[in-house]
Short mmCIF file of C-alpha atoms and ligand atoms in Angstrom, two decimals:
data_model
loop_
_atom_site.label_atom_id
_atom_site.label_comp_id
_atom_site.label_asym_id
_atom_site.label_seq_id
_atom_site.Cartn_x
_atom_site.Cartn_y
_atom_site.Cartn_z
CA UNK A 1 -18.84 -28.52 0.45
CA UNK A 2 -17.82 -30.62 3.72
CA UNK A 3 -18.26 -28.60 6.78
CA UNK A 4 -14.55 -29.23 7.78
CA UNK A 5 -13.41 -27.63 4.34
CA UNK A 6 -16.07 -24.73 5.00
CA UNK A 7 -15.01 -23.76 8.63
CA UNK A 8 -11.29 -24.41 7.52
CA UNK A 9 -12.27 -21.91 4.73
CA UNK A 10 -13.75 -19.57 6.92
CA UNK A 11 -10.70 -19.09 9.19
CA UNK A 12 -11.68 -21.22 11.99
CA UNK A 13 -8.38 -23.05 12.05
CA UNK A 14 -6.68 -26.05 9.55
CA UNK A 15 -9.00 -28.93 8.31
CA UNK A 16 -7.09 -30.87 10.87
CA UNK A 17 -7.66 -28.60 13.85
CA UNK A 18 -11.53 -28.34 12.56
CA UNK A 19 -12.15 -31.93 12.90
CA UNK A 20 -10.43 -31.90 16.19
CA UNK A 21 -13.72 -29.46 16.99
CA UNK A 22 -15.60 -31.63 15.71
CA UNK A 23 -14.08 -35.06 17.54
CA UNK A 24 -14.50 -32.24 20.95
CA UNK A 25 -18.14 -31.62 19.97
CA UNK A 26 -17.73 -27.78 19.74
CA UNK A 27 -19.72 -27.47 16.62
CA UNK A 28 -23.35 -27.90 17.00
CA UNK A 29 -26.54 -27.10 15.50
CA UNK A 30 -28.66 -23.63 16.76
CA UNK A 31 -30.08 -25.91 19.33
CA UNK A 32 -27.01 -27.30 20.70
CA UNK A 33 -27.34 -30.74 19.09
CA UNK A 34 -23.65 -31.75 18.51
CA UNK A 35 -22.83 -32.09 14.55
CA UNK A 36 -20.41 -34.22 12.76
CA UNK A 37 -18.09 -33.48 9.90
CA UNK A 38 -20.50 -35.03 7.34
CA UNK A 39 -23.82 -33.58 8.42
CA UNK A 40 -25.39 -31.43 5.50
CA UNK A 41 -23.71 -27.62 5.76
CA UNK A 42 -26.58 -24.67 6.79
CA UNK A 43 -24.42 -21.73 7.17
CA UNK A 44 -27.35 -19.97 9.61
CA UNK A 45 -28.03 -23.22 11.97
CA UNK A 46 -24.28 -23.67 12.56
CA UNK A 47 -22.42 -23.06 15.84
CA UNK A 48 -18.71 -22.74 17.13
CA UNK A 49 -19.08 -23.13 20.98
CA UNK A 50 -22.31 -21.83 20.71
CA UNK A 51 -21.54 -18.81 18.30
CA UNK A 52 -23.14 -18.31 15.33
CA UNK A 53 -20.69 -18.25 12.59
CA UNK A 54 -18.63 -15.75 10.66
CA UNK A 55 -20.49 -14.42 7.82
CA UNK A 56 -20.75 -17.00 4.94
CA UNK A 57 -18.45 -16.43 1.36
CA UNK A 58 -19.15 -13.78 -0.78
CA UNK A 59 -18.27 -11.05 2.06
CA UNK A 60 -18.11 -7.43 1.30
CA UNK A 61 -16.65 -4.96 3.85
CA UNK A 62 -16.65 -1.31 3.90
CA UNK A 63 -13.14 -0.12 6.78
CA UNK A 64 -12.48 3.01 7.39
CA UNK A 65 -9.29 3.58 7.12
CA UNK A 66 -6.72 5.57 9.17
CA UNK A 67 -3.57 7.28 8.02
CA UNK A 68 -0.73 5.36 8.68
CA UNK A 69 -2.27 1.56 8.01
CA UNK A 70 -0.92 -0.21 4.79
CA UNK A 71 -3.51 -2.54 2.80
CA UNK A 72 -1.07 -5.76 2.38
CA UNK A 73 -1.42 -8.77 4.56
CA UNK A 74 2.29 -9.31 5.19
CA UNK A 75 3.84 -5.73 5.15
CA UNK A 76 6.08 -4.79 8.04
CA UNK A 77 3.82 -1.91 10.73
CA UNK A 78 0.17 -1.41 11.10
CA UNK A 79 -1.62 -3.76 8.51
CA UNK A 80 -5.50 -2.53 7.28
CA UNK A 81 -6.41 -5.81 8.30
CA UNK A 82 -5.17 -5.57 12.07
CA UNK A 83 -8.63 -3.50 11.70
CA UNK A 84 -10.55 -6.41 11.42
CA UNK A 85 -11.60 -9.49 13.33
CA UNK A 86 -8.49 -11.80 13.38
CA UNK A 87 -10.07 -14.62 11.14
CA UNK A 88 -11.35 -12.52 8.78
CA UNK A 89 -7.36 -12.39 7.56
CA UNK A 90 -7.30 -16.51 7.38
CA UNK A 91 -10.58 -16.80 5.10
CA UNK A 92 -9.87 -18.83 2.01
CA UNK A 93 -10.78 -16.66 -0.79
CA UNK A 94 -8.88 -14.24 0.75
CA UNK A 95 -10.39 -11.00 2.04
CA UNK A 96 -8.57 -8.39 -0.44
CA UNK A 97 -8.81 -5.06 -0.68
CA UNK A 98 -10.85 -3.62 -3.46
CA UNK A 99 -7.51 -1.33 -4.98
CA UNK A 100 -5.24 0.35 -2.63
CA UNK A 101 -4.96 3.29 -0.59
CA UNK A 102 -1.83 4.38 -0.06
CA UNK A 103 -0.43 4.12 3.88
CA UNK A 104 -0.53 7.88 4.54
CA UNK A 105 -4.57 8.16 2.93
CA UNK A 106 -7.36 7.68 4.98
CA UNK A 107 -11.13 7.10 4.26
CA UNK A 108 -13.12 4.45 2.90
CA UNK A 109 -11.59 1.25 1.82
CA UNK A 110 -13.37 -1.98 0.44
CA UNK A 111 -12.29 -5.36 0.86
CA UNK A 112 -14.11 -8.45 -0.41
CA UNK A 113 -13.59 -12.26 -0.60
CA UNK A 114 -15.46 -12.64 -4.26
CA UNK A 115 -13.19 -12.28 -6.91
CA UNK A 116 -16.31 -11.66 -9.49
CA UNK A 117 -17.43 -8.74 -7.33
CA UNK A 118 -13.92 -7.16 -6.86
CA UNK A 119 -13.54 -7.63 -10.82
CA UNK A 120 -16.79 -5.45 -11.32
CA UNK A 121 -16.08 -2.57 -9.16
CA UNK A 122 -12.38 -2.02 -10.51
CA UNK A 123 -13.24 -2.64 -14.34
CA UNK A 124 -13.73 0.71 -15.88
CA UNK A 125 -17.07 -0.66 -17.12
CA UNK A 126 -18.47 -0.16 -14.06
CA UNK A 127 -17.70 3.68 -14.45
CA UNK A 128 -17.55 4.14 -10.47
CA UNK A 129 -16.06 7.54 -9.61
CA UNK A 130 -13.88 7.27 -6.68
CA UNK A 131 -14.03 11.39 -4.69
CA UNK A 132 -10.97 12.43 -2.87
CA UNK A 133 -10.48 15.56 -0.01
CA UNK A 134 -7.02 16.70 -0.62
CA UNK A 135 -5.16 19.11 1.77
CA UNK A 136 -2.57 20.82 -0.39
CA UNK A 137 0.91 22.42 0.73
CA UNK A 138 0.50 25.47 -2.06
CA UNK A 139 -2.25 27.57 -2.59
CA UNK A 140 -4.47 26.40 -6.11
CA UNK A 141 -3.07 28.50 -8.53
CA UNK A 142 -7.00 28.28 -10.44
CA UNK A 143 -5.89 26.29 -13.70
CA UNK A 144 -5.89 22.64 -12.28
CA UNK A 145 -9.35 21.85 -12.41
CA UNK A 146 -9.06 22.85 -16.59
CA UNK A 147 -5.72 20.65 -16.65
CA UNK A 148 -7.27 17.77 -14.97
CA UNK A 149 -10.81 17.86 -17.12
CA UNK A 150 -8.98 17.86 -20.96
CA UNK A 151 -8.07 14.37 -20.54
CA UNK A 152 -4.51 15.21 -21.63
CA UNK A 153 -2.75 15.15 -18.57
CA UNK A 154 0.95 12.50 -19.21
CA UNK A 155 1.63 11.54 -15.77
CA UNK A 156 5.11 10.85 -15.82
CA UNK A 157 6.39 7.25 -16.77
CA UNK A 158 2.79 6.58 -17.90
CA UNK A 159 1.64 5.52 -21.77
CA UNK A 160 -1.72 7.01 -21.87
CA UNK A 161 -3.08 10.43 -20.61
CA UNK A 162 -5.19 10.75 -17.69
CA UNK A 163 -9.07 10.05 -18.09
CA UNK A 164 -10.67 13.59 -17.49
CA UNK A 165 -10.90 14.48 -13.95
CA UNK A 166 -13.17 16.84 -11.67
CA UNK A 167 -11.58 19.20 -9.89
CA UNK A 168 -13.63 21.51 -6.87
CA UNK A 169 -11.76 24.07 -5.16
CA UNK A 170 -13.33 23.82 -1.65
CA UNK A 171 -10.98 26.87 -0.73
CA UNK A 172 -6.93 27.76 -1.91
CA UNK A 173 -5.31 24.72 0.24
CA UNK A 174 -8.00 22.31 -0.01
CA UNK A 175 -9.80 20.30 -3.21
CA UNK A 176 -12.30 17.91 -3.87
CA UNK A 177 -11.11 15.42 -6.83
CA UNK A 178 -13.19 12.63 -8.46
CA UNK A 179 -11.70 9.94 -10.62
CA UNK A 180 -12.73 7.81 -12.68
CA UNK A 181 -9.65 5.50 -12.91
CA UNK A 182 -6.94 4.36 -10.25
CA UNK A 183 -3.29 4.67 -11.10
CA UNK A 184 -0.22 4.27 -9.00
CA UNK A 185 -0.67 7.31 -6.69
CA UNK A 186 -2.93 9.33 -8.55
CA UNK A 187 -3.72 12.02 -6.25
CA UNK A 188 -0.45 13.05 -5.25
CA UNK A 189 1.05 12.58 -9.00
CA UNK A 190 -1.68 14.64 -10.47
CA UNK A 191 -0.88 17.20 -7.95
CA UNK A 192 3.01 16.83 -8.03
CA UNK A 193 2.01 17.68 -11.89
CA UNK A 194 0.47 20.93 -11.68
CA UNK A 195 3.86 22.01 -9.00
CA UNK A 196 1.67 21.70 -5.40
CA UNK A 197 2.04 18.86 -2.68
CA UNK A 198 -0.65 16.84 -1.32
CA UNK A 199 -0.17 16.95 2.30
CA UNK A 200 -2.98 15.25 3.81
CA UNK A 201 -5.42 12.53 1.33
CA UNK A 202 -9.16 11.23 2.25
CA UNK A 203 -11.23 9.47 0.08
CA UNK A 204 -14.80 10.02 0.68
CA UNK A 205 -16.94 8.16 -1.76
CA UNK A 206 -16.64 5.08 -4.17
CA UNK A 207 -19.70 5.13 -6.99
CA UNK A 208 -23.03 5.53 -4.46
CA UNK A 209 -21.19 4.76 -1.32
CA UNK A 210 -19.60 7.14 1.21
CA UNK A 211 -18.42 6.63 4.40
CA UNK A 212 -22.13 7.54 6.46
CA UNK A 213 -20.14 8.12 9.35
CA UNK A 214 -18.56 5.21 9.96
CA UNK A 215 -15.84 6.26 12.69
CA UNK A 216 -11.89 6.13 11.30
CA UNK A 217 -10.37 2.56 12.33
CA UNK A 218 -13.90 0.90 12.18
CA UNK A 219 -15.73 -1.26 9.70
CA UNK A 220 -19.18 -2.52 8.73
CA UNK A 221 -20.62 -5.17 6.61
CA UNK A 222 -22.12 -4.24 3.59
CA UNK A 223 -25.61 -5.94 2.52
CA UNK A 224 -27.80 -5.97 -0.60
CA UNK A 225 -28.77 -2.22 0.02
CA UNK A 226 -25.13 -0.89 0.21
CA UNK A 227 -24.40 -3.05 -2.68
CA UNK A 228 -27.27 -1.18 -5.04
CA UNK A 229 -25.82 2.24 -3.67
CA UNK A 230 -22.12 1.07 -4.82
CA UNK A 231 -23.59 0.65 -8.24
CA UNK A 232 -25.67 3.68 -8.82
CA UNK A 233 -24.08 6.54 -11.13
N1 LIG B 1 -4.22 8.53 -5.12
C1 LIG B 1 -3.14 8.61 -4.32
O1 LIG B 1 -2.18 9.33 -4.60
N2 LIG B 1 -3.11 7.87 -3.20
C2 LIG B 1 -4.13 7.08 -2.80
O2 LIG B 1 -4.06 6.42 -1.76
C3 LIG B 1 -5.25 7.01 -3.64
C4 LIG B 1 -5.28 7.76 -4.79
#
């Protein structure tokens, strides 16, 4: 790819405002040695005013997300990607969000610019359990974990039952739920089901991968390692 298309891509401004860079002799080489727009691209060895670029396509972020932010790139209020560094929202494949947490659920969101990537870890092929901390407004009244498990639960306005669920009482207002799916508000409909209220929503793990206590509102890039962890049962 030209470099002008790949710094475009990467958020660094329009092809037309990248070549100005280039005519300005702001992009250069590791060593300072002024590049043109048809030197051969080397992602490591290139330099916007000195700084190293942006990570290179094929990006996979781990946020930790705060009540209160919505995952969309154009709603109205706090956007998840307000969280990040401002070109990270202009990157052509877009940075998506793996799924969706709603605006009023915190914990740990993905977001990735591969399509491939973002295919494999929401296909139910992949099997990955998603774990969620639910603060309830009622008291468990001890038969929900047996509802959620027979894979019978109708979810209103829905075709198909529920997958089976796990349910773990971590005391009467507060329950540990893994999934193995993602429908249109899960948590709170599965709970709205069985007559409680979720009042507070946290998800904790996706397949391998928790949050390792990654601070709410921050995020981190995720490397071969994490990638493994994602993947393991
Ligand atoms: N289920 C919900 O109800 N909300 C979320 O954000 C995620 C799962």
């Amino acid at each position: 790819m030209k470099l002008v298309k790949y710094l475009a891509n990467l958020g660094y401004g329009s092809r037309k405002q990248v070549a100005l860079m280039f005519r300005e002799g702001r992009i250069t080489d590791a060593q300072g040695e002024v590049l043109y727009a048809d030197d051969p691209l080397d992602h490591d060895d290139l330099r916007v005013d000195g700084e190293p670029l942006d990570p290179a396509p094929g990006l996979l972020v781990m946020l930790h997300k705060p009540a209160g932010y919505t995952c969309s790139t154009k709603d109205r209020g706090r956007l998840v990607y307000d969280l990040l560094p401002p070109r990270f929202r202009l990157r052509s494949p877009l940075l998506s969000t793996v799924g969706r947490l709603d605006r009023d659920t915190s914990g740990l969101l993905l977001l990735t610019d591969d399509g491939v990537l973002l295919h494999r870890i929401v296909s139910p092929k992949s099997k990955l359990s998603k774990v969620y901390e639910a603060t309830l407004a009622n008291d468990l009244r001890g038969d929900e974990a047996e509802i959620f498990a027979s894979g019978e639960l109708m979810l209103e306005s829905e075709k198909m039952p529920l997958l089976p669920a796990g349910l773990e009482a971590i005391d009467p207002r507060h329950a540990r739920l893994t999934l193995h799916e993602g429908r249109y508000h899960q948590v709170r409909r599965m709970f709205a089901a069985v007559g409680n209220h979720v009042e507070a929503l946290h998800r904790s793990r996706i397949g391998g991968l928790g949050l390792a206590g990654l601070p709410s509102g921050e995020w981190w890039i995720l490397g071969d390692g994490d990638r493994a962890e994602l993947f393991k049962a």
